[in-house]
Amino acid sequence: MKRILLPTDFSENAWNAIVYAVALYQDLDCIFYVFNVYNQPVSGPYTGITSAKARAAIQQAQVENSKKGLENVLSKINSTFKNPKHTFTSVSKYELFDVAVQEVVKTLQIDCIIMGTNGASTLKEMTLGSKTASLIGVVNCPIIAVPKRKNYRRIKEIGLSTDYDIPFSDYGLDPLLRLAALNQSKISVLHIRDRDKQLTSKQVAAQESLKSILKPYSSDFFTLTDIGIATGVHAFSESRKLDLLCVIAKEQDFLKRILNQSHSKSISNHSQIPLLILNIKNFS
């Protein structure tokens, strides 16, 4: 049974990610954990009896809000979805978001995190410390970031953007391969480089290793030259009409390049492709 974590702040974006997740895994037995993290804002040290009482009152209010919010989400889920393969339960924690997610991923043996974003603007914020970004390079399980108002459609083609600077492995690519097998998806590999630069021997070896791993799957390899990383990735994604873009995040470094704020607004506005984010630590 697949275990999926669905972080929610009770927003429309979070609900959209739940809808996407349920559709994505409609044919698999799954348990979905609808997860809310609450943490009172830190405005300064608490001192004295009054401050202690105020802190306790704030925390209790947050407990109640989290409990009520999760009850409402589960009620909406139960009235919206009727898949006998799926089970839903709720979890809440009083903790910093990234710490709470790490704890839950470990204790509940989570296979994947699916969470909503605001699309292009939030993807840009991911390099500046959004909730999604706080998990990159921290949790070992894959993260699927679903843009705002993105409706699920069968994943016919998955893009994999790479610089061939990592040792590919079946284990590291397993989340991508499983999704490709589940949806009978084509995998399109993209490499961007300068025209006058050739692949190093190490990169050639990595490319051959990747080709070997992808041999059982429908796949193509593409190279774009003399184009910026951000522009190239977005142009490739749009021209191929990708249903999912997979990135192997070296913490936040790769995302900082492909989501660089210098790329044009017109390209940013078309960043409506869900991201599958893999942890590079699983490739070592």
CSV table of C-alpha atoms in Angstrom, one decimal:
chain,number,residue,atom,x,y,z
A,1,MET,CA,0.0,0.0,0.0
A,2,LYS,CA,1.4,3.4,-1.0
A,3,ARG,CA,1.6,6.0,1.7
A,4,ILE,CA,1.1,9.6,0.6
A,5,LEU,CA,1.5,12.7,2.7
A,6,LEU,CA,-0.8,15.6,1.8
A,7,PRO,CA,0.3,18.8,3.7
A,8,THR,CA,-2.6,21.3,3.9
A,9,ASP,CA,-3.1,24.8,5.2
A,10,PHE,CA,-6.7,24.5,4.3
A,11,SER,CA,-6.3,26.7,1.2
A,12,GLU,CA,-7.7,26.2,-2.3
A,13,ASN,CA,-4.2,25.3,-3.5
A,14,ALA,CA,-3.8,22.5,-0.9
A,15,TRP,CA,-7.2,21.1,-1.9
A,16,ASN,CA,-6.2,21.1,-5.5
A,17,ALA,CA,-3.1,19.1,-4.6
A,18,ILE,CA,-5.4,16.5,-2.8
A,19,VAL,CA,-7.6,16.2,-5.9
A,20,TYR,CA,-4.5,15.8,-8.1
A,21,ALA,CA,-3.0,13.1,-5.8
A,22,VAL,CA,-6.3,11.1,-5.7
A,23,ALA,CA,-6.5,11.1,-9.5
A,24,LEU,CA,-2.8,10.3,-9.9
A,25,TYR,CA,-3.0,7.2,-7.7
A,26,GLN,CA,-6.6,6.2,-8.6
A,27,ASP,CA,-5.6,2.7,-9.6
A,28,LEU,CA,-3.3,2.0,-6.5
A,29,ASP,CA,-4.1,1.0,-3.0
A,30,CYS,CA,-3.2,4.1,-0.9
A,31,ILE,CA,-3.4,5.6,2.5
A,32,PHE,CA,-3.4,9.4,2.4
A,33,TYR,CA,-2.3,11.3,5.4
A,34,VAL,CA,-3.9,14.8,5.4
A,35,PHE,CA,-1.3,16.7,7.4
A,36,ASN,CA,-1.5,20.1,9.0
A,37,VAL,CA,1.3,21.8,10.9
A,38,TYR,CA,0.6,24.7,13.2
A,39,ASN,CA,3.1,26.9,15.0
A,40,GLN,CA,2.4,30.1,16.8
A,41,PRO,CA,4.4,33.1,15.5
A,42,VAL,CA,7.5,34.0,17.5
A,43,SER,CA,7.4,37.7,18.2
A,44,GLY,CA,9.7,37.7,21.1
A,45,PRO,CA,10.5,35.9,24.4
A,46,TYR,CA,7.6,35.1,26.7
A,47,THR,CA,8.0,36.3,30.2
A,48,GLY,CA,5.8,36.5,33.2
A,49,ILE,CA,2.5,34.8,34.1
A,50,THR,CA,0.4,36.9,31.6
A,51,SER,CA,2.7,36.0,28.7
A,52,ALA,CA,2.7,32.3,29.6
A,53,LYS,CA,-1.1,32.3,29.7
A,54,ALA,CA,-1.2,34.2,26.4
A,55,ARG,CA,1.1,31.6,24.8
A,56,ALA,CA,-1.0,28.8,26.1
A,57,ALA,CA,-4.2,30.4,24.8
A,58,ILE,CA,-2.7,30.9,21.4
A,59,GLN,CA,-1.5,27.3,21.2
A,60,GLN,CA,-4.9,26.0,22.3
A,61,ALA,CA,-6.6,28.1,19.6
A,62,GLN,CA,-4.2,26.7,17.0
A,63,VAL,CA,-4.9,23.2,18.2
A,64,GLU,CA,-8.6,23.8,17.8
A,65,ASN,CA,-8.2,25.4,14.4
A,66,SER,CA,-6.1,22.5,13.1
A,67,LYS,CA,-8.5,19.9,14.4
A,68,LYS,CA,-11.5,21.7,12.9
A,69,GLY,CA,-9.8,22.3,9.6
A,70,LEU,CA,-8.8,18.7,9.3
A,71,GLU,CA,-12.3,17.5,10.1
A,72,ASN,CA,-13.7,19.8,7.4
A,73,VAL,CA,-11.1,18.6,4.8
A,74,LEU,CA,-11.9,14.9,5.6
A,75,SER,CA,-15.6,15.6,5.4
A,76,LYS,CA,-15.1,17.1,2.0
A,77,ILE,CA,-12.9,14.2,0.9
A,78,ASN,CA,-15.5,11.6,1.9
A,79,SER,CA,-18.3,13.4,0.1
A,80,THR,CA,-16.1,13.9,-3.1
A,81,PHE,CA,-14.2,10.7,-3.6
A,82,LYS,CA,-15.6,7.2,-3.5
A,83,ASN,CA,-12.5,5.0,-4.4
A,84,PRO,CA,-12.5,1.8,-2.3
A,85,LYS,CA,-8.7,1.6,-2.9
A,86,HIS,CA,-8.1,4.8,-0.9
A,87,THR,CA,-8.1,5.4,2.8
A,88,PHE,CA,-7.8,8.9,4.4
A,89,THR,CA,-6.7,9.9,7.8
A,90,SER,CA,-5.6,13.2,9.4
A,91,VAL,CA,-2.4,14.1,11.3
A,92,SER,CA,-1.5,17.4,12.9
A,93,LYS,CA,1.7,18.6,14.7
A,94,TYR,CA,2.8,21.6,16.6
A,95,GLU,CA,6.2,22.2,15.2
A,96,LEU,CA,8.2,24.0,12.5
A,97,PHE,CA,7.0,22.8,9.1
A,98,ASP,CA,10.2,21.1,7.8
A,99,VAL,CA,10.9,19.4,11.2
A,100,ALA,CA,7.4,18.1,11.4
A,101,VAL,CA,7.4,16.7,7.9
A,102,GLN,CA,10.7,15.0,8.5
A,103,GLU,CA,9.3,13.3,11.6
A,104,VAL,CA,6.1,12.2,9.9
A,105,VAL,CA,7.9,10.9,6.8
A,106,LYS,CA,10.1,8.8,9.0
A,107,THR,CA,7.5,7.5,11.5
A,108,LEU,CA,4.7,6.8,8.9
A,109,GLN,CA,7.2,5.6,6.2
A,110,ILE,CA,5.8,8.0,3.6
A,111,ASP,CA,6.4,7.1,0.0
A,112,CYS,CA,5.7,10.5,-1.5
A,113,ILE,CA,4.7,14.1,-0.5
A,114,ILE,CA,2.2,15.9,-2.8
A,115,MET,CA,1.6,19.6,-2.0
A,116,GLY,CA,0.2,22.6,-3.8
A,117,THR,CA,2.0,25.8,-4.9
A,118,ASN,CA,0.9,29.1,-6.4
A,119,GLY,CA,2.4,28.3,-9.8
A,120,ALA,CA,5.2,30.3,-11.3
A,121,SER,CA,5.3,32.9,-8.5
A,122,THR,CA,5.6,30.4,-5.8
A,123,LEU,CA,8.1,28.3,-7.7
A,124,LYS,CA,10.3,31.4,-7.8
A,125,GLU,CA,9.7,31.8,-4.0
A,126,MET,CA,10.9,28.2,-3.6
A,127,THR,CA,14.5,29.5,-3.9
A,128,LEU,CA,13.7,32.0,-1.2
A,129,GLY,CA,12.5,29.7,1.5
A,130,SER,CA,8.9,28.6,0.9
A,131,LYS,CA,7.5,25.5,2.6
A,132,THR,CA,8.2,23.4,-0.5
A,133,ALA,CA,11.8,24.6,-0.6
A,134,SER,CA,12.4,23.9,3.0
A,135,LEU,CA,12.0,20.2,2.3
A,136,ILE,CA,14.3,20.0,-0.7
A,137,GLY,CA,17.4,18.0,0.2
A,138,VAL,CA,15.9,17.2,3.6
A,139,VAL,CA,13.4,14.5,3.0
A,140,ASN,CA,14.4,11.4,1.2
A,141,CYS,CA,11.1,10.7,-0.4
A,142,PRO,CA,10.0,12.4,-3.6
A,143,ILE,CA,8.0,15.6,-3.6
A,144,ILE,CA,5.4,16.4,-6.2
A,145,ALA,CA,4.6,20.2,-6.3
A,146,VAL,CA,1.3,20.9,-8.0
A,147,PRO,CA,0.8,24.4,-9.4
A,148,LYS,CA,-2.3,26.4,-8.6
A,149,ARG,CA,-5.5,25.4,-10.4
A,150,LYS,CA,-3.6,22.6,-12.2
A,151,ASN,CA,-6.0,19.8,-13.1
A,152,TYR,CA,-4.8,16.3,-13.3
A,153,ARG,CA,-4.4,14.7,-16.7
A,154,ARG,CA,-2.9,11.3,-17.5
A,155,ILE,CA,0.9,11.6,-17.5
A,156,LYS,CA,1.8,10.8,-21.1
A,157,GLU,CA,5.2,12.4,-21.1
A,158,ILE,CA,7.6,13.2,-18.3
A,159,GLY,CA,10.6,15.5,-18.7
A,160,LEU,CA,13.9,14.8,-16.9
A,161,SER,CA,16.3,17.7,-16.9
A,162,THR,CA,19.9,16.8,-16.1
A,163,ASP,CA,23.4,18.1,-16.4
A,164,TYR,CA,24.8,14.5,-16.3
A,165,ASP,CA,26.9,15.3,-13.3
A,166,ILE,CA,25.4,12.6,-11.0
A,167,PRO,CA,25.7,8.8,-10.9
A,168,PHE,CA,22.3,7.6,-12.0
A,169,SER,CA,20.9,4.6,-10.3
A,170,ASP,CA,17.7,2.5,-10.4
A,171,TYR,CA,17.1,3.3,-6.7
A,172,GLY,CA,17.5,7.0,-7.1
A,173,LEU,CA,15.2,7.1,-10.2
A,174,ASP,CA,12.7,4.7,-8.7
A,175,PRO,CA,9.9,7.3,-8.1
A,176,LEU,CA,10.2,8.5,-11.7
A,177,LEU,CA,10.3,5.0,-13.1
A,178,ARG,CA,7.3,3.9,-11.1
A,179,LEU,CA,5.2,6.8,-12.3
A,180,ALA,CA,6.3,6.1,-15.9
A,181,ALA,CA,5.3,2.5,-15.6
A,182,LEU,CA,2.0,3.3,-13.9
A,183,ASN,CA,1.0,5.7,-16.6
A,184,GLN,CA,2.9,4.1,-19.5
A,185,SER,CA,4.6,7.5,-19.9
A,186,LYS,CA,7.3,8.5,-22.3
A,187,ILE,CA,10.5,9.9,-20.6
A,188,SER,CA,12.1,12.8,-22.4
A,189,VAL,CA,15.6,13.6,-21.1
A,190,LEU,CA,16.8,17.2,-21.5
A,191,HIS,CA,20.4,18.4,-21.3
A,192,ILE,CA,21.4,22.1,-21.8
A,193,ARG,CA,25.0,23.1,-22.6
A,194,ASP,CA,27.1,25.6,-24.4
A,195,ARG,CA,27.7,24.8,-28.1
A,196,ASP,CA,31.4,24.8,-27.7
A,197,LYS,CA,31.5,22.5,-24.7
A,198,GLN,CA,31.5,18.8,-25.1
A,199,LEU,CA,30.4,16.2,-22.5
A,200,THR,CA,33.3,15.1,-20.2
A,201,SER,CA,34.1,11.4,-20.0
A,202,LYS,CA,32.3,11.4,-16.6
A,203,GLN,CA,29.2,12.9,-18.2
A,204,VAL,CA,29.3,10.5,-21.1
A,205,ALA,CA,29.4,7.6,-18.6
A,206,ALA,CA,26.5,9.1,-16.7
A,207,GLN,CA,24.5,9.5,-20.0
A,208,GLU,CA,25.2,5.9,-21.0
A,209,SER,CA,24.1,4.7,-17.5
A,210,LEU,CA,20.9,6.6,-17.8
A,211,LYS,CA,20.2,5.2,-21.2
A,212,SER,CA,20.7,1.7,-19.8
A,213,ILE,CA,18.3,2.3,-16.9
A,214,LEU,CA,15.6,3.8,-19.3
A,215,LYS,CA,16.0,1.0,-21.9
A,216,PRO,CA,12.8,-0.8,-20.7
A,217,TYR,CA,10.9,2.5,-21.1
A,218,SER,CA,9.9,4.7,-24.0
A,219,SER,CA,12.5,7.5,-23.9
A,220,ASP,CA,14.2,10.1,-26.0
A,221,PHE,CA,17.3,12.2,-25.3
A,222,PHE,CA,17.5,15.9,-26.3
A,223,THR,CA,20.3,18.5,-26.1
A,224,LEU,CA,19.7,22.3,-26.3
A,225,THR,CA,22.7,24.6,-26.8
A,226,ASP,CA,23.4,28.3,-26.3
A,227,ILE,CA,20.3,28.9,-24.3
A,228,GLY,CA,19.8,29.8,-20.6
A,229,ILE,CA,18.9,27.0,-18.2
A,230,ALA,CA,15.6,28.7,-17.2
A,231,THR,CA,14.6,29.6,-20.7
A,232,GLY,CA,15.6,26.2,-22.1
A,233,VAL,CA,13.7,24.2,-19.4
A,234,HIS,CA,10.5,26.2,-19.8
A,235,ALA,CA,10.6,26.3,-23.6
A,236,PHE,CA,11.2,22.5,-23.7
A,237,SER,CA,8.5,21.8,-21.2
A,238,GLU,CA,6.0,23.9,-23.2
A,239,SER,CA,7.0,22.7,-26.6
A,240,ARG,CA,6.8,19.1,-25.5
A,241,LYS,CA,3.5,19.7,-23.6
A,242,LEU,CA,5.0,17.8,-20.7
A,243,ASP,CA,2.6,16.5,-18.0
A,244,LEU,CA,5.4,16.4,-15.4
A,245,LEU,CA,8.9,17.7,-15.0
A,246,CYS,CA,11.4,15.7,-12.9
A,247,VAL,CA,14.4,17.4,-11.4
A,248,ILE,CA,17.1,15.9,-9.2
A,249,ALA,CA,17.6,18.7,-6.8
A,250,LYS,CA,21.1,19.3,-5.4
A,251,GLU,CA,19.4,20.9,-2.4
A,252,GLN,CA,18.1,24.1,-4.0
A,253,ASP,CA,20.9,24.8,-6.4
A,254,PHE,CA,19.2,23.3,-9.5
A,255,LEU,CA,15.9,25.0,-8.8
A,256,LYS,CA,17.7,28.3,-8.3
A,257,ARG,CA,19.0,28.0,-11.9
A,258,ILE,CA,15.8,26.9,-13.7
A,259,LEU,CA,13.6,29.2,-11.7
A,260,ASN,CA,15.9,32.2,-11.8
A,261,GLN,CA,13.9,35.4,-11.4
A,262,SER,CA,15.7,37.0,-14.4
A,263,HIS,CA,13.8,34.9,-16.9
A,264,SER,CA,11.0,36.6,-18.7
A,265,LYS,CA,7.5,37.0,-17.2
A,266,SER,CA,5.9,35.5,-20.3
A,267,ILE,CA,7.9,32.2,-19.6
A,268,SER,CA,7.1,32.4,-15.9
A,269,ASN,CA,3.4,32.6,-16.5
A,270,HIS,CA,3.5,29.3,-18.4
A,271,SER,CA,5.0,27.4,-15.5
A,272,GLN,CA,2.0,25.3,-14.9
A,273,ILE,CA,3.7,21.9,-15.0
A,274,PRO,CA,3.8,19.8,-11.8
A,275,LEU,CA,7.4,19.2,-10.5
A,276,LEU,CA,8.6,15.8,-9.3
A,277,ILE,CA,11.6,16.6,-7.1
A,278,LEU,CA,14.0,13.8,-6.3
A,279,ASN,CA,16.7,14.0,-3.6
A,280,ILE,CA,20.3,13.7,-4.9
A,281,LYS,CA,21.3,11.9,-1.7
A,282,ASN,CA,19.4,8.8,-3.1
A,283,PHE,CA,21.9,8.6,-6.0
A,284,SER,CA,25.1,8.3,-3.9
